XYZ file of C-alpha atoms in Angstrom:
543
model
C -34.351 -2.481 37.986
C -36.064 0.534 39.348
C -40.121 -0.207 38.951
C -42.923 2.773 39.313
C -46.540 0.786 40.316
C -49.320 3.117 39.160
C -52.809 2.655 40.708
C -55.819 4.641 40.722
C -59.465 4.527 41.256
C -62.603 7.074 40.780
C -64.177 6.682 43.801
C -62.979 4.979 47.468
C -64.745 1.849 48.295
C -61.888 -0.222 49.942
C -62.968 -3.316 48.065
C -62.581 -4.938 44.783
C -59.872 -3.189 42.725
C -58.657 -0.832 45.207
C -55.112 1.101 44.770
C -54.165 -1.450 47.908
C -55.362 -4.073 46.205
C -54.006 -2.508 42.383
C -50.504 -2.063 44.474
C -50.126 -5.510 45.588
C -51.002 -7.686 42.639
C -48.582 -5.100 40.649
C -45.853 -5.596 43.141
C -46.388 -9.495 43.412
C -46.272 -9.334 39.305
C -42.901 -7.599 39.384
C -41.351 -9.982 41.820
C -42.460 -13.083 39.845
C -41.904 -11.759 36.124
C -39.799 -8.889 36.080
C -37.533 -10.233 39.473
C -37.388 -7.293 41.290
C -36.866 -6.718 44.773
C -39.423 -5.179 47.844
C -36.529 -2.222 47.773
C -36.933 -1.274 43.964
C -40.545 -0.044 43.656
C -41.865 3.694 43.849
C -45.550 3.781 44.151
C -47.880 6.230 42.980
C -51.433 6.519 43.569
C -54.354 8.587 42.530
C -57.674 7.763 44.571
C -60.759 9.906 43.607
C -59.656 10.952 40.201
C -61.159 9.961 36.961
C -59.279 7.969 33.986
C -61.138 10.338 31.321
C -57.791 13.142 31.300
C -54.384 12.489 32.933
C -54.820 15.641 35.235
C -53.769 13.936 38.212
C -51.186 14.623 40.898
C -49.379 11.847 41.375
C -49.712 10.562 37.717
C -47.802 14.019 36.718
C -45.032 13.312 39.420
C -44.662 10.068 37.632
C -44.013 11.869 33.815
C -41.725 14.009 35.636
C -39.578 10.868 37.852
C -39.647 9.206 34.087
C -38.811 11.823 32.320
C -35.860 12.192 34.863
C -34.976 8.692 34.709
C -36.006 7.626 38.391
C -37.286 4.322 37.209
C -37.098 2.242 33.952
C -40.219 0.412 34.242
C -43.887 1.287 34.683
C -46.119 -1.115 36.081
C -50.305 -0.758 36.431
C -53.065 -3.197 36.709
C -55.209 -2.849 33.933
C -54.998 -0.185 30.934
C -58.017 2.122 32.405
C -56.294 2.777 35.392
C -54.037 4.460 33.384
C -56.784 6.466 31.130
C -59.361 6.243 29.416
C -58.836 8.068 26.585
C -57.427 6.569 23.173
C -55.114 10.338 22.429
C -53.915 10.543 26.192
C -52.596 6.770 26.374
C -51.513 7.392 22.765
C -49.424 10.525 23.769
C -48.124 8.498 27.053
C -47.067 5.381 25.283
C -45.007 7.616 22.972
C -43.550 9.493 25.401
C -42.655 6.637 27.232
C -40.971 4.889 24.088
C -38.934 8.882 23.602
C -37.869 8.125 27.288
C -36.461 4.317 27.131
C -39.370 3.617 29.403
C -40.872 0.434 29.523
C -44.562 -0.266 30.278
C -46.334 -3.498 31.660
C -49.794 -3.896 32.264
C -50.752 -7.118 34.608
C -54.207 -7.966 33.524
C -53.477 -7.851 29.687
C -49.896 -8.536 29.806
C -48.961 -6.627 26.694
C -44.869 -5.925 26.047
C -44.666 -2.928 24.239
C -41.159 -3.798 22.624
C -43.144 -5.710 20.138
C -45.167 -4.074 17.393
C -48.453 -6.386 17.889
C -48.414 -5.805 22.044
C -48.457 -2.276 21.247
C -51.380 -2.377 18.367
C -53.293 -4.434 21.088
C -52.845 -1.871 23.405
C -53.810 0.642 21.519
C -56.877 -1.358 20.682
C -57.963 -2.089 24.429
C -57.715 1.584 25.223
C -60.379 1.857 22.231
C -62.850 -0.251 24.459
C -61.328 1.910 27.613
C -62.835 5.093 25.819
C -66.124 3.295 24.560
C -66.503 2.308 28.315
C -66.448 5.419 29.483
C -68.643 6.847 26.997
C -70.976 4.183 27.448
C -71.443 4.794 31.443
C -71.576 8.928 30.437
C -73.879 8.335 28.492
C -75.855 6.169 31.087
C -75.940 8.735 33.455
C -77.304 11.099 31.749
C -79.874 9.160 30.775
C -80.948 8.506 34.560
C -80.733 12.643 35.103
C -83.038 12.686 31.850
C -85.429 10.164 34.457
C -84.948 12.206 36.968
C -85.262 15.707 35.914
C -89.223 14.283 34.829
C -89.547 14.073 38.691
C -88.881 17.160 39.291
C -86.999 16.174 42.902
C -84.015 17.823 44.541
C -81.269 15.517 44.614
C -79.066 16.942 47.401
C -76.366 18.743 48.089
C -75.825 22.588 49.361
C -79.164 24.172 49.075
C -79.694 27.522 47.361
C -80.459 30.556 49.054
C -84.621 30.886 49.264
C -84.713 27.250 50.165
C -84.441 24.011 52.160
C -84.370 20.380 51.680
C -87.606 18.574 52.645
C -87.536 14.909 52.588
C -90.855 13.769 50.849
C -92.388 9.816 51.209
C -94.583 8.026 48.547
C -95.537 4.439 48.201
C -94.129 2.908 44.623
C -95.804 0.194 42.744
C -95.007 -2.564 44.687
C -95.623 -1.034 47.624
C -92.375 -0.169 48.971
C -91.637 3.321 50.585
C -89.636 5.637 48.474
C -87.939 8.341 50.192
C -86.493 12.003 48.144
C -86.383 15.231 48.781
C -88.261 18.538 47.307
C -87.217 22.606 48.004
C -89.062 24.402 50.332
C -89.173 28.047 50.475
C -88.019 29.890 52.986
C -89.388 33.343 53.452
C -86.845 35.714 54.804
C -84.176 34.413 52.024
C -86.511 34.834 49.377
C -86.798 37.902 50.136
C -83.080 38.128 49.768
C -83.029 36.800 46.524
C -86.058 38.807 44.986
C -84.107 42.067 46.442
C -80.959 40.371 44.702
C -83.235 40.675 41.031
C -85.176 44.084 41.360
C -81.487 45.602 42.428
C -79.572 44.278 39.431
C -82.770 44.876 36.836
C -82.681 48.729 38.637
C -78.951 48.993 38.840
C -77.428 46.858 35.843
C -74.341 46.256 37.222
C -73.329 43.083 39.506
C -70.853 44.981 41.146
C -73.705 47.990 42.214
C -75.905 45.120 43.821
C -72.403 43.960 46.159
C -71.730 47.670 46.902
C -75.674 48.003 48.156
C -75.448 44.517 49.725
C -71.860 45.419 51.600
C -73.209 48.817 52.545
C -76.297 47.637 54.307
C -74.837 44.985 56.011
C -76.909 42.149 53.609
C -74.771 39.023 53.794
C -75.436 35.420 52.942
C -77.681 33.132 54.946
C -74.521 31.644 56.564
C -73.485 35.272 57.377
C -70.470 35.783 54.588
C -70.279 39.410 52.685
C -71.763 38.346 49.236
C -69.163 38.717 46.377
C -69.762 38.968 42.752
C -69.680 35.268 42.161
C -72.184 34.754 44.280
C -74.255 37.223 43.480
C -74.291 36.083 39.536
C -74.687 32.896 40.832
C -78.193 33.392 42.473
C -79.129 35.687 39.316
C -78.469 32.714 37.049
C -80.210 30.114 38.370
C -83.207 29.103 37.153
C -84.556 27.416 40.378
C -86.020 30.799 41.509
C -87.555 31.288 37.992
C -91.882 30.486 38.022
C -92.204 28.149 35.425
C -95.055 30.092 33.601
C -95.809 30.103 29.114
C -93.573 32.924 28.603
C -90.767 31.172 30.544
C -91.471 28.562 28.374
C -90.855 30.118 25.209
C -87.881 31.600 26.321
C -85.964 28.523 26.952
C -87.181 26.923 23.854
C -85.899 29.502 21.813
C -82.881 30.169 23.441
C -80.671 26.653 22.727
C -82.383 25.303 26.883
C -82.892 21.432 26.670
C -86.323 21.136 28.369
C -87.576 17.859 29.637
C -91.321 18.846 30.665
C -94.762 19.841 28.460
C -95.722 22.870 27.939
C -98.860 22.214 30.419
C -96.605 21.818 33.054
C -95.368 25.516 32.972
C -98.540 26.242 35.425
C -97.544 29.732 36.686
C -96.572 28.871 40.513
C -93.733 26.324 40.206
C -89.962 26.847 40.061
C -87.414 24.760 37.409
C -84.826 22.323 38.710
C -81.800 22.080 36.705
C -79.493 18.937 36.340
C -76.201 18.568 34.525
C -74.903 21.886 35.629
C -71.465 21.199 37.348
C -68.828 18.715 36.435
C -68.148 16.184 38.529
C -64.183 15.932 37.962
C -62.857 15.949 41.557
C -59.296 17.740 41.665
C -60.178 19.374 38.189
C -59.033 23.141 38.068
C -60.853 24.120 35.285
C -64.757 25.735 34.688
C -66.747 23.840 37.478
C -70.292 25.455 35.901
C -71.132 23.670 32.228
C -72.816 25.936 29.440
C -76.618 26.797 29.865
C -77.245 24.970 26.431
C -75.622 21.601 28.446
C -78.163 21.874 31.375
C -81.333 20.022 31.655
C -84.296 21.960 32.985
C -87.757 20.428 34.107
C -90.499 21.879 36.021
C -90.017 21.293 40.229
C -91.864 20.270 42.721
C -91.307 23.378 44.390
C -92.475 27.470 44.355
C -91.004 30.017 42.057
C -89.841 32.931 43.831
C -88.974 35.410 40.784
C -91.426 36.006 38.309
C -90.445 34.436 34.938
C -90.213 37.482 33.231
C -88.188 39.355 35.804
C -85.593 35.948 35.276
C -85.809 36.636 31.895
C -84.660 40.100 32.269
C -82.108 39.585 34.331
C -80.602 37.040 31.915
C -80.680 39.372 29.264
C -78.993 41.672 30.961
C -76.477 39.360 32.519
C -75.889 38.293 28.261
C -75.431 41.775 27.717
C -73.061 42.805 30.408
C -70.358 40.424 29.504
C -68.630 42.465 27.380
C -67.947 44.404 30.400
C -67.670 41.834 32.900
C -64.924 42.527 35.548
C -61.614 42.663 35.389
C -59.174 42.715 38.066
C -57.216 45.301 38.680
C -53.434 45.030 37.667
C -51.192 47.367 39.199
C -47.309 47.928 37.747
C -46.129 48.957 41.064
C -47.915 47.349 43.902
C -45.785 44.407 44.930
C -48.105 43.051 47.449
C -51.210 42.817 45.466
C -53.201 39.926 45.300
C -51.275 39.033 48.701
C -52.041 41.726 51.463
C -54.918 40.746 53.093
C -56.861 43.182 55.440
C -56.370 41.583 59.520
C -59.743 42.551 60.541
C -62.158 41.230 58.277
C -59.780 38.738 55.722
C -61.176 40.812 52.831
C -57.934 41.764 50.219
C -56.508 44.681 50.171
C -56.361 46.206 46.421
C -53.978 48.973 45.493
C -55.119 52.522 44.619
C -53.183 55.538 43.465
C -52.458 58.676 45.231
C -53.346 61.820 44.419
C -49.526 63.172 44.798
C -46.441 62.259 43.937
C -44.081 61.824 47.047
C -40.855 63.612 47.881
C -38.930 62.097 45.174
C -42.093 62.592 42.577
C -42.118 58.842 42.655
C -46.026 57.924 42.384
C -47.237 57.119 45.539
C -49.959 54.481 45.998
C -51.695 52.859 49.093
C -53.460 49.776 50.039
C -57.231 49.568 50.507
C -59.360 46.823 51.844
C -61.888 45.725 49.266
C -65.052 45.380 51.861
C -64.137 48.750 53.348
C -64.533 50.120 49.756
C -67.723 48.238 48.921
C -69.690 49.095 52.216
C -68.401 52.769 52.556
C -66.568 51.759 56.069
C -69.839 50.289 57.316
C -69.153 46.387 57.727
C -65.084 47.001 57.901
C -63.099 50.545 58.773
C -59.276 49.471 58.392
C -57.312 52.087 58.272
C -55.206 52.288 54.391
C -51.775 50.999 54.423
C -48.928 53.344 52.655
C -48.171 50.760 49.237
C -44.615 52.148 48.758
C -43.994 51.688 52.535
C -45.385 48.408 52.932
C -43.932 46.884 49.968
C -40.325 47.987 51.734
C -41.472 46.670 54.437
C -41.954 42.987 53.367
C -39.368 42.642 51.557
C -36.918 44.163 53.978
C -38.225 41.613 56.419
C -37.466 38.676 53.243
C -34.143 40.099 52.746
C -32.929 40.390 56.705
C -34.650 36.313 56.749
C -33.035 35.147 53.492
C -29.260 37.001 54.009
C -27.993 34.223 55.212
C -28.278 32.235 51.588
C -27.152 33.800 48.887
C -29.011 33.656 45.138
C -27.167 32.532 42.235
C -28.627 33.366 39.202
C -27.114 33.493 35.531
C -28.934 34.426 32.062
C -30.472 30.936 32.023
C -32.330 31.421 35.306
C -33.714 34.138 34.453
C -35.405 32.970 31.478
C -36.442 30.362 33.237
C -38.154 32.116 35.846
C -39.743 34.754 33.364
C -41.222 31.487 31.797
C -42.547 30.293 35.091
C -43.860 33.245 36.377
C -45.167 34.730 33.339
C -47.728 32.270 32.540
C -50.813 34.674 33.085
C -53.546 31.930 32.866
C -51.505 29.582 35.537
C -51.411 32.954 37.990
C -54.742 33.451 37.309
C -56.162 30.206 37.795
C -54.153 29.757 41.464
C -55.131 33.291 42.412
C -59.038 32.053 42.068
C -58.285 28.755 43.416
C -56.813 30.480 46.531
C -59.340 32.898 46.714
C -62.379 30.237 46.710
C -60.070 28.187 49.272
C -60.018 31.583 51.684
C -64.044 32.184 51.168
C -64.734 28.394 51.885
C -62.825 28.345 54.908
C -64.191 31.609 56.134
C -67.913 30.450 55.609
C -67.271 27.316 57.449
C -65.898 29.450 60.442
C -69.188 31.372 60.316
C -71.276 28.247 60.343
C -69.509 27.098 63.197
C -70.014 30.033 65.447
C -73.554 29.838 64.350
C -73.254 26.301 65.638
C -71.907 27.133 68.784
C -74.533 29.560 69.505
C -77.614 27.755 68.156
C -79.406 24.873 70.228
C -81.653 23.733 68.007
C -81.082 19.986 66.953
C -82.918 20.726 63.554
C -80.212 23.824 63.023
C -77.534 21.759 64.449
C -78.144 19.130 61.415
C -78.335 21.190 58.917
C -75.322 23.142 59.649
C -73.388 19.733 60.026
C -74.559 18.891 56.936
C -73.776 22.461 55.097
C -70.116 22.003 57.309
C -69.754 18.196 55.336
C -70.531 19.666 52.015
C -68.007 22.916 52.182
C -65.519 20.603 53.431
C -65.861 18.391 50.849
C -65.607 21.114 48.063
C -62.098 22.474 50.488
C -60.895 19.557 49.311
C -61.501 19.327 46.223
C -59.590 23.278 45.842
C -56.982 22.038 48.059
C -56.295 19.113 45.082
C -56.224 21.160 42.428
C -54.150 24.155 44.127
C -51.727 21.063 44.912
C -51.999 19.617 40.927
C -51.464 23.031 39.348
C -48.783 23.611 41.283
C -47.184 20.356 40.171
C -47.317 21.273 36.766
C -44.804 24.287 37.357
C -41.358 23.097 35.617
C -39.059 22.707 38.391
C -36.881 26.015 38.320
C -32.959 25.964 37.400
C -32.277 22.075 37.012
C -32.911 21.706 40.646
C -35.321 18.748 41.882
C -37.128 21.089 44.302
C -40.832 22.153 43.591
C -40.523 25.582 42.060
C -42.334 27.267 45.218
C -39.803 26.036 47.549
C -36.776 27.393 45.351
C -38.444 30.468 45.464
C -37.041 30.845 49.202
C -33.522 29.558 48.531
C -33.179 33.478 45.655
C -33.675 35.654 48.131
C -32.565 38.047 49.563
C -33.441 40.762 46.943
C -30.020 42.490 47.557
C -28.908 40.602 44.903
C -28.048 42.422 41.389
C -31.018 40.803 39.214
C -33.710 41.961 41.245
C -33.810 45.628 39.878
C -33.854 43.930 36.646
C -36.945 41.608 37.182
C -40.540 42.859 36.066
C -43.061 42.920 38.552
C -44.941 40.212 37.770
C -41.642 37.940 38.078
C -40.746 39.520 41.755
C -44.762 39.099 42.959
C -44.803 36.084 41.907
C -41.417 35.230 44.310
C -42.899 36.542 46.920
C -46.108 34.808 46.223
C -43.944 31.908 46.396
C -42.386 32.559 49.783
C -45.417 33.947 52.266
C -48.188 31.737 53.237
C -50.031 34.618 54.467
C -49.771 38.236 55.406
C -52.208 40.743 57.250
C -52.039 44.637 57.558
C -53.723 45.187 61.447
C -53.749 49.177 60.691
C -50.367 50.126 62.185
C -47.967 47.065 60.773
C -47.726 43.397 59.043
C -48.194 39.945 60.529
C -46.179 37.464 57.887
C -46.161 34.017 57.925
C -43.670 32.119 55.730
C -44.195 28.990 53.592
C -40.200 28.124 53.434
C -37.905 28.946 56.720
């Protein structure tokens, strides 16, 4: 008997019901009850996820080895390692059943093959769900304590400010220690330019053109993008908390957890509850303005509450024409091509003449060339129908030596996979935050290296901790949407790496793929790839 141990945890502590420790008592239960051997087990673990959704790495792998038959019996500690949620285990137990899978859990010891062990498991995942609502609920309960303090509570600070740790004596007399923004001039400067440009322009991507152009970048020294720049013009910690702020957020669906009296005309608002906390999630990490709660700081405004106000309303008003990528139908390359001298990525724009065939010609521009007018980068455009030969010329010479097979099935398999917009969409961002993390923790570390101050030196350690932290958290969920592709033509390779087993693109069905289908192969295939001006630099993912 094949057995698959499940274990998971929401947070590493390396004590009390650790996956090691989840692992072993599941194991030792398996040997004892089920008689298995040491050689029969597949283990799966997911540490740092929650049990509220089953999007979770390894937990998917496990739906796909069961689905394929791998193992016949799944083994897990207790229920709410599982989930948490009544229609998830629900959906899982059924699925399992469809699949001739059985499921044991050690700490309630239900058997499924009976109709009552079932109802009782349905039943404890009931008080799994009420659990978790219960400690939701909880915490926001404490934020509702602490927004009335007004305190920052950590984390990256926001431009216009830093962290200033604050000491008071409590009741009893102990010391108690937290922190409060302080402003600091030159970036709120920054950030009141930031709100006079976009009330004078009206147009987010205006601001990053004027930003690019005159060589305004981000306290860590990063060319400010459009998600940063709504961002900042969003945020109500730059707002002054004054009566017609007030009356604004009580009218417009804002929870607000301080009096009227408090609005006093020189302080800023803190706002809690405004990310989600699920670690490897993909999905919107910013909640809805009506799910925030918003109290009165302890520090300084820095944009008048009525110019905030504006700036909302025009924010509300411009999403009807919020921006849209551009989509070419010829450029192979986009979304791929990156420019070699300043990382930015190179978009495709259209010629003004045909070429000699009357084919439409097109070429490759780097975006921060085009923002700034060739101040901040001057790379030189790259020929689109020339470059795209050019890759995959260099794919086809690589991949000659294996031959694609592909049949009517395949095909419609791989217009499936690589037609799924949102999916494409969604790993295009993901890689695209990844990139702009990475490149701002570069910056902070050549900043490090030339700074001697031990104050600096601390705070760019800690602004280095928190961007790697938030890598990581990308880096998960690039690696957990990618697991949910459906592994291509009945093979048990991850769709990416069969990508690089259909090349070369000699082959017949090529011609006959759409665009999206053969960017989305090579997308597959290069890790990276840089225009320097006069040719391409490509690094592969498969050899």
């Amino acid at each position: 008997m094949k057995v698959a141990v499940y274990s998971r945890k929401s947070k590493f502590t390396g004590k009390g019901e650790s996956v090691e420790n989840q692992i072993h008592m599941c194991r030792e239960y398996a040997v004892k009850v089920l008689n298995c051997n040491e050689e029969d087990f597949i283990i799966y673990e997911d540490e740092g996820f929650s049990g509220g959704n089953t999007d979770r790495p390894r937990f998917q792998q496990m739906l796909k080895d069961a689905r394929n038959k791998k193992f016949d019996t799944i083994v897990c500690y207790r229920l709410d390692r599982v989930s948490r949620n009544v229609s998830d285990f629900s959906q899982l137990i059924d699925k399992l059943e469809k699949w001739g899978i059985n499921f044991v859990s050690v700490k309630e010891q239900f058997d499924t093959t009976k109709p009552m062990g079932r109802a009782m498991m349905y039943i404890a995942s009931v008080f799994s769900q009420l659990e978790r609502e219960t400690i939701a609920e909880r915490i926001r309960d404490n934020m509702l304590q602490l927004s009335k303090t007004g305190r920052w509570l950590g984390g990256t600070t926001p431009t216009g400010y830093r962290s200033e740790m604050v000491c008071s004596r409590g009741s009893n007399g102990r010391e108690i220690r937290s922190c409060k923004l302080v402003v600091v001039p030159e970036e709120a400067e920054l950030v009141q330019l930031i709100y006079n440009k976009y009330i004078t322009l009206k147009s987010i991507t205006r601001v990053e053109k004027y930003l690019a152009q005159n060589r305004i970048n981000t306290k860590n020294g990063a060319v400010f993008g459009r998600f940063s720049i709504r961002f900042i013009l969003s945020n109500p910690v730059y707002a002054v908390a004054d009566e017609k702020l007030y009356e604004y957020l009580s009218t417009n669906n804002y929870e607000v957890y301080s009096e009227k009296e408090e609005f006093n005309g020189m302080s800023g608002l803190m706002g809690y509850n405004k990310t989600r906390q699920n670690a490897g999630s993909s999905g919107e990490r910013y909640r809805k303005s009506d799910e925030w709660i918003l109290a009165v700081g302890l520090h300084t405004g820095i944009v008048p509450g009525e110019v905030w106000i504006e700036a909302q309303e025009l924010l509300s008003r411009n999403k009807s024409k919020s921006y849209r990528k551009v989509k070419s139908n010829t450029a192979l390359l986009s979304g791929i091509l990156r420019c070699a001298g300043c990382g930015s990525f190179m978009r495709p724009k259209a010629g003004r003449r045909p070429g000699p065939d009357g084919e439409p010609v097109f070429y490759y521009i780097c975006e921060l060339k085009e923002k700034s007018r060739k101040v901040q980068c001057d790379m030189a455009n790259a020929n689109g129908n020339e470059v795209d030969g050019m890759a995959v010329g260099q794919l086809e010479q690589l991949f000659l030596t294996c031959p694609p097979v592909f049949d009517e099935k395949d095909l419609s398999e791989m217009k499936t996979w690589f037609n799924r917009d949102t999916k494409k969409d969604e790993l295009h961002i993901l890689e695209e935050k990844l990139f702009n993390t990475d490149f701002e923790m570069k910056n902070l570390v050549r900043v490090l290296a030339k700074e001697k101050s031990s104050d600096l030196e601390t705070a760019i350690m800690e602004q280095l901790s928190s961007l790697n932290s938030q890598k990581q958290i990308y880096i998960s969920a690039i690696e957990n949407l990618l697991l949910k592709s459906p592994e291509s033509m009945n093979c048990r390779e991850p769709a990416e790496t069969y990508a690089g087993k259909i090349f070369p693109p000699r082959c017949i069905a090529w011609d006959q793929l759409s665009i999206d289908i053969k960017r989305g192969m090579l997308r597959g295939v290069i890790k990276r790839l840089e225009w320097d001006g006069k040719g391409l630099e490509m690094y592969l993912k498969c050899t």
